[in-house]
XYZ file of N, CA and C in Angstrom:
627
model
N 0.827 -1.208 0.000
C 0.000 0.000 0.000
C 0.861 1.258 0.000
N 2.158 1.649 0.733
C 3.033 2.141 0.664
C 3.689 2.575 -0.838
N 4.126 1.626 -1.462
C 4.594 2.024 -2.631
C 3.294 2.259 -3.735
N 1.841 2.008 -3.431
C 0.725 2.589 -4.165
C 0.273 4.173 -3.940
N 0.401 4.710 -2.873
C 0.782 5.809 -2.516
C 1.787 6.920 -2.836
N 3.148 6.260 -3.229
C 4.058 6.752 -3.121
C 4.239 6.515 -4.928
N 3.451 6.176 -5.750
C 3.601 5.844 -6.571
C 2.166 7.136 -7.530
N 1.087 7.014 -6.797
C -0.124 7.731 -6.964
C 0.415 9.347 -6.935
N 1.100 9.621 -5.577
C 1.807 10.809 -5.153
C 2.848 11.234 -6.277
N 3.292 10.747 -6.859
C 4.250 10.958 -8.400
C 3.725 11.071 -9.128
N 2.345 10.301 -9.662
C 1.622 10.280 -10.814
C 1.012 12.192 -10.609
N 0.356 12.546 -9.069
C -0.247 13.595 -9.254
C 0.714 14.876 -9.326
N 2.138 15.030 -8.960
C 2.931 15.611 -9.670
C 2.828 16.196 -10.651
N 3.010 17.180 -10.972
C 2.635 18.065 -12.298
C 3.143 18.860 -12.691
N 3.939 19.140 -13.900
C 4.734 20.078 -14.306
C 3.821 20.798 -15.379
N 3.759 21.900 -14.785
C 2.984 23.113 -15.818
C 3.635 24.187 -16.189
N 3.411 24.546 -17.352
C 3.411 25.609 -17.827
C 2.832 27.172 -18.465
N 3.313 28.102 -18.204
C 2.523 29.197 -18.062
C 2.226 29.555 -19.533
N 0.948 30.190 -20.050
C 0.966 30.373 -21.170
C 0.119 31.759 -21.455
N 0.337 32.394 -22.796
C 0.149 33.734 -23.011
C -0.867 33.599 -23.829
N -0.518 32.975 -24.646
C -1.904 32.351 -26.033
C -3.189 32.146 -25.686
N -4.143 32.952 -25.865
C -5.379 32.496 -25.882
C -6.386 32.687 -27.491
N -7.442 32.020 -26.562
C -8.454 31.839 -27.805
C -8.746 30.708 -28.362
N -9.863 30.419 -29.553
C -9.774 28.982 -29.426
C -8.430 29.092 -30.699
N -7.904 29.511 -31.497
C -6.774 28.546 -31.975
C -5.864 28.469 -31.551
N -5.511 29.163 -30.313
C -4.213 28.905 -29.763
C -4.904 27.526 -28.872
N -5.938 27.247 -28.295
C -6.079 26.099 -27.618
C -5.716 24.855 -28.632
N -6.188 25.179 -29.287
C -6.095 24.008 -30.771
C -4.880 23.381 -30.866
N -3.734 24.647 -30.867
C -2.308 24.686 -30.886
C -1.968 23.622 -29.637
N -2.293 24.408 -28.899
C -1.696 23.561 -26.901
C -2.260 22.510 -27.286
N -3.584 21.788 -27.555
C -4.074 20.234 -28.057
C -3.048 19.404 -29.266
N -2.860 20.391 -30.258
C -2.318 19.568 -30.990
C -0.713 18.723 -30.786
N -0.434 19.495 -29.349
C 1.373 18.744 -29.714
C 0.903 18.401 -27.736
N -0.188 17.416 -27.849
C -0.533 16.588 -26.239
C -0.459 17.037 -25.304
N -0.883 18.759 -25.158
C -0.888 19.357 -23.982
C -2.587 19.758 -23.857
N -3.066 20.647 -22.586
C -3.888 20.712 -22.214
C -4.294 22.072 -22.031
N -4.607 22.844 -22.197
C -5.051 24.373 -21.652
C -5.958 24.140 -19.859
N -5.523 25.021 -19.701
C -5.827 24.736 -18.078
C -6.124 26.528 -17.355
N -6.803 26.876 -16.325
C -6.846 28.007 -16.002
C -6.766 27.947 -14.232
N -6.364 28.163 -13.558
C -6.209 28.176 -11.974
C -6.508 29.513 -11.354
N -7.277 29.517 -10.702
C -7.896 30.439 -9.598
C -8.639 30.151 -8.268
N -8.349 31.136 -7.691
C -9.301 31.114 -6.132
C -8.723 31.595 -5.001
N -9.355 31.851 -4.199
C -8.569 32.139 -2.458
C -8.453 33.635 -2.874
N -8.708 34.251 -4.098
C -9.185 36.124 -4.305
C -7.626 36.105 -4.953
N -6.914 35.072 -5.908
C -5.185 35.180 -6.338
C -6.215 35.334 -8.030
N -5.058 36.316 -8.926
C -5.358 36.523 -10.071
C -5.525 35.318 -10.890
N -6.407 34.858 -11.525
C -6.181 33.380 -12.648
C -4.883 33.402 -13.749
N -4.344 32.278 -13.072
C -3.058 32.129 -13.969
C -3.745 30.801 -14.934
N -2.762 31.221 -16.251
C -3.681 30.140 -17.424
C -2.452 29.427 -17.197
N -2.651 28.162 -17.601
C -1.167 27.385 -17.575
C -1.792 26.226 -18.914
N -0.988 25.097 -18.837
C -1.266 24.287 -20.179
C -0.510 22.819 -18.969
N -1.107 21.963 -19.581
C -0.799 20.438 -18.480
C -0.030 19.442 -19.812
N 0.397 18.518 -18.905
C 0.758 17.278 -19.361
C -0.566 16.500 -20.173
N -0.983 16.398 -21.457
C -2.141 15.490 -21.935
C -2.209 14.458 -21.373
N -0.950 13.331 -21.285
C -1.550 11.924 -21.008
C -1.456 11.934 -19.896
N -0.559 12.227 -18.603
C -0.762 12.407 -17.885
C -1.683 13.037 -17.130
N -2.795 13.927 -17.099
C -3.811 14.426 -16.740
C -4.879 13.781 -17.304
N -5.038 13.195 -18.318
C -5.857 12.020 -18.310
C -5.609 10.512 -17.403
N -4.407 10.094 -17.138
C -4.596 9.173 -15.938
C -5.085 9.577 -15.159
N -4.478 10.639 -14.713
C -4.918 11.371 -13.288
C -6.368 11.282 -13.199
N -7.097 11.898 -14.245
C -8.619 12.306 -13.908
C -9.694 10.709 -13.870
N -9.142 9.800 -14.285
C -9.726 8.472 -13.866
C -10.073 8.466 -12.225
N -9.617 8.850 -11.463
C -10.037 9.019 -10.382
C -11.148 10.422 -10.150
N -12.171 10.641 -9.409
C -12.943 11.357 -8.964
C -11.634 12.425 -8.218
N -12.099 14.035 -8.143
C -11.849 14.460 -7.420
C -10.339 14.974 -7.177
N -9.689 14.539 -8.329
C -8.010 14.598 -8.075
C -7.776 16.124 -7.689
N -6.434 15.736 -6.807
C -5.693 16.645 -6.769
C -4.649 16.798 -7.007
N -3.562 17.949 -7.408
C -2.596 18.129 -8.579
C -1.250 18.701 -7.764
N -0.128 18.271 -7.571
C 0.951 19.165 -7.146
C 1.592 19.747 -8.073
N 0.856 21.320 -8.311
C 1.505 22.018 -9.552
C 3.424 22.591 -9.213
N 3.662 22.368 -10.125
C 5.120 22.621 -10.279
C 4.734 23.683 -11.525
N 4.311 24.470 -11.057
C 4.727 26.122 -12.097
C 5.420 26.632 -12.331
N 6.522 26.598 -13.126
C 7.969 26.906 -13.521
C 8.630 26.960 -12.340
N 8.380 25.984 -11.554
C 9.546 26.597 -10.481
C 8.713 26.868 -8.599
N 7.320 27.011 -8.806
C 6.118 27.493 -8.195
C 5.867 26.434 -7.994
N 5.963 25.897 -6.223
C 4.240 24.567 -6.264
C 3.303 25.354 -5.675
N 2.493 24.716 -6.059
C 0.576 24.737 -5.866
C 0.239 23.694 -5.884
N -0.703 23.170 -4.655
C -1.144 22.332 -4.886
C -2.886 22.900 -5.484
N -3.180 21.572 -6.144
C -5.085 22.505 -6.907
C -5.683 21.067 -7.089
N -7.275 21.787 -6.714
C -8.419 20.341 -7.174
C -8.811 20.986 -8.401
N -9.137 19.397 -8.712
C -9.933 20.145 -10.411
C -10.992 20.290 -10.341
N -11.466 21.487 -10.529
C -12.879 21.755 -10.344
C -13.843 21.391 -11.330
N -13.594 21.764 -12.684
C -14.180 21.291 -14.063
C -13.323 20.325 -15.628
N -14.126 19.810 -16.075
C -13.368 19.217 -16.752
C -14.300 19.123 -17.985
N -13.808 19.775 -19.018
C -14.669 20.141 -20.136
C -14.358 19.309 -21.376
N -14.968 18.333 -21.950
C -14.529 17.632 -23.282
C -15.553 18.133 -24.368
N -15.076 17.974 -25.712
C -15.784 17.392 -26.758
C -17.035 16.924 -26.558
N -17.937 16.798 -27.280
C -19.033 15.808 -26.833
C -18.830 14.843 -27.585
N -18.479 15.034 -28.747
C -18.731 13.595 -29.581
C -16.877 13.105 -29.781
N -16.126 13.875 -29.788
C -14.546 12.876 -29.496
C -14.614 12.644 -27.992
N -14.974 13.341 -27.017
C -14.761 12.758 -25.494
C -13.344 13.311 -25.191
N -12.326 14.025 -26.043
C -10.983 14.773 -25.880
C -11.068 16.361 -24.878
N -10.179 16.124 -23.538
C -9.970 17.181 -22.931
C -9.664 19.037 -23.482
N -10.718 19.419 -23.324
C -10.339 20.645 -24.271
C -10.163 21.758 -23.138
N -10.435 21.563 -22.240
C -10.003 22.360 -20.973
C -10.294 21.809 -19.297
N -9.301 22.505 -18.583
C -9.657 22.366 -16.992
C -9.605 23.389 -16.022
N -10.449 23.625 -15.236
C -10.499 24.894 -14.504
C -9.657 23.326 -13.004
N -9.124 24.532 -12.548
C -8.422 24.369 -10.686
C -8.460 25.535 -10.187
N -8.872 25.050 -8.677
C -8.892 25.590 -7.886
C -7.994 25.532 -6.770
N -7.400 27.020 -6.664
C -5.979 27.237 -5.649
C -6.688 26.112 -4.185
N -5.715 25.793 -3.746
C -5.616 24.882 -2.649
C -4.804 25.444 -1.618
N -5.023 25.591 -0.201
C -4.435 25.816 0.713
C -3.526 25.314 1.659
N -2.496 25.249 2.716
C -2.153 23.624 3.369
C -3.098 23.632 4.535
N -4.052 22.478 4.646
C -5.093 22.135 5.614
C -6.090 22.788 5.381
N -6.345 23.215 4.528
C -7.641 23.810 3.666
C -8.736 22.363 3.938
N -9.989 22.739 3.922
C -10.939 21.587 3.940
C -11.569 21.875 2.980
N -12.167 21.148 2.124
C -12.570 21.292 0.687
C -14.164 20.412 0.917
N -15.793 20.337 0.341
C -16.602 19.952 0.020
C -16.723 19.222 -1.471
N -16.766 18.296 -1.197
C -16.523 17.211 -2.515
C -17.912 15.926 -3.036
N -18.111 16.010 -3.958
C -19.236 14.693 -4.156
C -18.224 13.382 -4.249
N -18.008 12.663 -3.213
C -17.492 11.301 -3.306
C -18.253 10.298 -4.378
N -18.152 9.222 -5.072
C -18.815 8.496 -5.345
C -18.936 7.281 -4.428
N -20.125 6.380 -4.342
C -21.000 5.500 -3.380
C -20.438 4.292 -4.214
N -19.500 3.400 -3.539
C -19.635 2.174 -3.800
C -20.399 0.758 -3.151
N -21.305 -0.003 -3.631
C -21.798 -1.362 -3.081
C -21.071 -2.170 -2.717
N -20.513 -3.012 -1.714
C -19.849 -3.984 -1.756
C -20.689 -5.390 -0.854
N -20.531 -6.221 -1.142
C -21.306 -7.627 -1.295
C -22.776 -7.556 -1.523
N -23.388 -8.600 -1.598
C -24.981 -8.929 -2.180
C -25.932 -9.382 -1.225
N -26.827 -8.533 -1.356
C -28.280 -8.288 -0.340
C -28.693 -9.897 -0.414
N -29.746 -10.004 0.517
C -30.263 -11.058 1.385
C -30.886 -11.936 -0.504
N -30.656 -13.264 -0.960
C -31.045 -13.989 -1.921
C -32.562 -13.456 -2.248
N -32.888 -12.895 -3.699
C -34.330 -12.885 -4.099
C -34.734 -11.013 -3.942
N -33.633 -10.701 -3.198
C -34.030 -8.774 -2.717
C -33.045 -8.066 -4.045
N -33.529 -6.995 -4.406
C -32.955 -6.007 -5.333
C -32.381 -4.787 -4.451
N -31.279 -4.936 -4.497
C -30.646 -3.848 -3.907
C -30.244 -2.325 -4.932
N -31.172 -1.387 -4.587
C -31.222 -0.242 -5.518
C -30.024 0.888 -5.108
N -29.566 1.788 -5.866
C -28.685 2.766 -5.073
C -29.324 3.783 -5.770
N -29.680 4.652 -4.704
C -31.000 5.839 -5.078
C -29.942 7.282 -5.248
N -28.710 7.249 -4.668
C -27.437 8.677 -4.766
C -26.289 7.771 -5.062
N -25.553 8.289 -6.066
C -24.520 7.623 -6.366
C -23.542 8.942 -5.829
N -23.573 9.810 -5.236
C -22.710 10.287 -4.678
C -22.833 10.710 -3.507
N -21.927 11.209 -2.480
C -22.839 11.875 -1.362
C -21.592 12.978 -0.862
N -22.524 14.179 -0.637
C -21.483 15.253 -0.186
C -21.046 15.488 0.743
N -19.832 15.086 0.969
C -18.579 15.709 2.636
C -18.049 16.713 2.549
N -17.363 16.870 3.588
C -16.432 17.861 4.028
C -14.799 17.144 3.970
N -14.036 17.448 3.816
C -12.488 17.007 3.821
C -11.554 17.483 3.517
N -10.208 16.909 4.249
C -8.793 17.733 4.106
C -8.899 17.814 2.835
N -8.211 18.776 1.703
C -7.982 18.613 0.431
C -7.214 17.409 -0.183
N -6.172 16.944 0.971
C -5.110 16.521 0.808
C -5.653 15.457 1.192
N -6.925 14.712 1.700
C -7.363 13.214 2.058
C -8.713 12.842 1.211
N -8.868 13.747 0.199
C -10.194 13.628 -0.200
C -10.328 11.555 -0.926
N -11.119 11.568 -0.272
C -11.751 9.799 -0.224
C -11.798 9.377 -1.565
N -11.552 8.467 -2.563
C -11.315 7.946 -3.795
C -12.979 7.667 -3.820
N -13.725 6.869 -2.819
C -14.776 6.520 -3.199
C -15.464 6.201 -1.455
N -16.869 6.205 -1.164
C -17.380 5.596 0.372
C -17.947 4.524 -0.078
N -17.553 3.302 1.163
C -17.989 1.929 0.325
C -19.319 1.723 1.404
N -20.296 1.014 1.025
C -21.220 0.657 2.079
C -21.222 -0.793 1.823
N -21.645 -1.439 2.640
C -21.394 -3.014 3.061
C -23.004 -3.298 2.974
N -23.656 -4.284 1.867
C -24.729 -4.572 2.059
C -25.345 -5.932 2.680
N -23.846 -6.789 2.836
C -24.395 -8.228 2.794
C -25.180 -8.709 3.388
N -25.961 -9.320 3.058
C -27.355 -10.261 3.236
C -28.575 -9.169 4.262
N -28.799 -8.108 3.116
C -29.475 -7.079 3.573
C -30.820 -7.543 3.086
N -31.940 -7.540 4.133
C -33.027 -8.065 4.060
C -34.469 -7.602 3.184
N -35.126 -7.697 2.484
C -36.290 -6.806 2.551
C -36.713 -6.187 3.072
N -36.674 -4.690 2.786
C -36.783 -3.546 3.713
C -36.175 -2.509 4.104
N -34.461 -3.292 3.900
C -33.474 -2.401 4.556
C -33.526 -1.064 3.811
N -33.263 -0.035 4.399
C -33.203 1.100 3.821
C -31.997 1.851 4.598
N -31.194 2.285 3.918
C -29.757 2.906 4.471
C -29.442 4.491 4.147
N -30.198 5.033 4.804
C -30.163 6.581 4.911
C -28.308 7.329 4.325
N -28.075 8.521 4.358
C -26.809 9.116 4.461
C -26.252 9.196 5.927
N -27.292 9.063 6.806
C -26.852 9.043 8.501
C -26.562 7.755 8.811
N -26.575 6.846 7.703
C -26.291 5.313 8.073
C -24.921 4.739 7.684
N -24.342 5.620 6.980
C -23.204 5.348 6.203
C -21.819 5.264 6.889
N -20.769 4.793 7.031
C -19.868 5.381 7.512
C -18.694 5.995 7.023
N -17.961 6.919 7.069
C -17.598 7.615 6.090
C -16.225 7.621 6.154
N -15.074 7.872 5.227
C -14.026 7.768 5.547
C -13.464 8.552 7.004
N -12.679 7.877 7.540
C -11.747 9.280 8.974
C -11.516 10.246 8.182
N -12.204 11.057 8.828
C -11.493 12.600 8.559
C -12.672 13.357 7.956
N -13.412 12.388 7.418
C -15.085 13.242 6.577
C -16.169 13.472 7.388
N -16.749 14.785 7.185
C -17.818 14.654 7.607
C -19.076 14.982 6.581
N -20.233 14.608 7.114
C -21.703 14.407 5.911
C -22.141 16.210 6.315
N -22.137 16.509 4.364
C -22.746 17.354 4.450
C -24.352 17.248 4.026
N -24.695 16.262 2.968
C -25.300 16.099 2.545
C -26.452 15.663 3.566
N -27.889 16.030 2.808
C -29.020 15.860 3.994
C -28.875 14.421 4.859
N -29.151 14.256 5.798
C -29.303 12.932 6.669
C -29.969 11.891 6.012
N -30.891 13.099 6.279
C -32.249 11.950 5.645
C -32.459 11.452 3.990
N -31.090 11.440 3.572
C -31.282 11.114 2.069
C -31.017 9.782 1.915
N -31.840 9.121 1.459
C -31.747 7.616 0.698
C -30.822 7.082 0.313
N -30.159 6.267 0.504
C -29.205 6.081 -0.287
C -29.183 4.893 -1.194
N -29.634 3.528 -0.248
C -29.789 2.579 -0.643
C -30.966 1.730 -0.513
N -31.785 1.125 -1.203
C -33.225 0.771 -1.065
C -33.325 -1.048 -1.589
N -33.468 -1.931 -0.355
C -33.313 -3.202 -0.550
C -35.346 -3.460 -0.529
N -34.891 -3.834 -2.153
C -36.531 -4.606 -2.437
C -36.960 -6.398 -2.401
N -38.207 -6.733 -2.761
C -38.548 -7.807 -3.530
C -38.819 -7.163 -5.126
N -38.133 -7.770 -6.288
C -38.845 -7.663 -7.520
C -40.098 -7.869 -7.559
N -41.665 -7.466 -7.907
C -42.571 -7.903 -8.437
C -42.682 -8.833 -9.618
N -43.429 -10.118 -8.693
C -43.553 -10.862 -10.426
C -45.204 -10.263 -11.074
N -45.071 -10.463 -12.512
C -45.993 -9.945 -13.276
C -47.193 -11.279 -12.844
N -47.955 -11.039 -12.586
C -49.428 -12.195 -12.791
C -49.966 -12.065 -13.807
N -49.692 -13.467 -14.300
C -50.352 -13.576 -15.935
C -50.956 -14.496 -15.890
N -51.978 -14.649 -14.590
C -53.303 -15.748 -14.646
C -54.082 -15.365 -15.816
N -54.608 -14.169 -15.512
C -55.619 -13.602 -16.250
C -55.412 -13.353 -17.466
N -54.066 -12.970 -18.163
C -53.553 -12.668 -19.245
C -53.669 -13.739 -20.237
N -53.317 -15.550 -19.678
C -53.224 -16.500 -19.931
C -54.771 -17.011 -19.719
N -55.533 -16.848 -19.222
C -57.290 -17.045 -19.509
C -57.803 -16.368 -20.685
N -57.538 -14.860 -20.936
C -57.812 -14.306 -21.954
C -57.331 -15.093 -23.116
N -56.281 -15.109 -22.676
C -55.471 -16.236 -24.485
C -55.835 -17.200 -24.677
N -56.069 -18.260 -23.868
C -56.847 -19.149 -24.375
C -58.281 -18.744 -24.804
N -58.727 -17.789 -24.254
C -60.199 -17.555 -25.279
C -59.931 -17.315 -26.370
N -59.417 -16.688 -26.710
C -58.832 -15.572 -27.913
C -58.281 -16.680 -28.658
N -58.083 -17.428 -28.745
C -57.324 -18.757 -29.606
C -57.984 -20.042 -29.622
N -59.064 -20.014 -28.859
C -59.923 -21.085 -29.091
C -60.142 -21.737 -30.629
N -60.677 -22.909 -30.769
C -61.400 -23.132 -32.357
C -62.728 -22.716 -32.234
N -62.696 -22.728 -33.318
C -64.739 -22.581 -33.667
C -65.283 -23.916 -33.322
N -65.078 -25.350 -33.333
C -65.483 -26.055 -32.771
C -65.570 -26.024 -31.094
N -64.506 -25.444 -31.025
C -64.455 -25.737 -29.483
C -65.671 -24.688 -28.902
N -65.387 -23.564 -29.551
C -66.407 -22.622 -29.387
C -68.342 -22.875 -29.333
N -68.324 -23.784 -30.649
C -69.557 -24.011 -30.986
C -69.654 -25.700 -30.118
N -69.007 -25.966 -29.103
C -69.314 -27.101 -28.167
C -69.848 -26.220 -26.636
């Protein structure tokens, strides 16, 4: 786990660069030779535009929520990414807004909700929020909150006050929000459906008996 950390912590490393070019063909430009246009602001500091690593900031953003140790010519910053703007129909990064980061700054984040094991045999286990909103260090923000369903009965219902959340988070999000909803499927009754059909398909003999 150590060297996954220490390995993650390198990946979010980031060497940026400052850039003067705007507009869309200078973005075009920064896209075409695998870089990124990027803009950083917040905490009331002027927006500096910078340009990222392409493939690298696409690993990175596979995770929810990343955060970035900018190396700005020389400058660290650390920054969350606040937006992440593609294409619609290539799905290609055409920009990213960040937001300045503080040290021990606490940041509000939508985690994503993971399921882990399978509700009570015959129950449908629904997930009604696939995210839920905390509070957290910038620097600990949670990859994902797992909830544990196993052999959860008909009925169970697992609020946001039911959850437990990583150390260090706290729930901002309402209490009383749903999260997870353990059913029975309904079966369809096709007594009646299957009486009708056999009328409906009868013979005329059978009819005229």
């Amino acid at each position: 786990m150590a060297d996954k950390k220490k390995n993650d912590d390198n990946l979010n490393s980031v060497a940026a660069e400052v850039r003067t070019s705007f507009g869309k063909g200078a973005a075009r430009k920064i896209r075409a030779v695998g870089k990124i246009p990027a803009v950083l602001y917040g905490h009331g500091t002027e927006p500096v535009h910078i340009t990222l690593p392409g493939h690298q900031i696409s690993l990175i953003l596979r995770k929810a929520n990343a955060v970035l140790d900018l190396d700005i010519e020389g400058t660290e910053q650390a920054a969350l990414v606040k937006d992440v703007q593609k294409d619609p129909v290539l799905q290609i990064i055409e920009h990213i807004d960040l937001i300045v980061l503080r040290k021990g700054e606490k940041v509000q984040v939508e985690v994503p909700i993971h399921i882990e094991g399978e509700s009570f045999a015959g129950t449908l286990a629904t997930l009604d929020e696939n995210t839920l909103l905390v509070e957290v260090l910038a620097i600990s923000i949670p990859e994902r909150i797992t909830v544990d369903i196993e052999g959860a009965v008909e009925g169970t219902q697992i609020f946001a006050k039911d959850v437990v959340l990583p150390e260090g988070a706290t729930l901002v999000s309402d209490p009383e929000l749903l999260v997870i909803n353990v059913t029975v499927p309904e079966e369809a009754d096709l007594g009646d459906s299957a009486s009708a059909g056999d009328l409906a398909t009868g013979t005329p003999e059978a009819d005229a008996e």
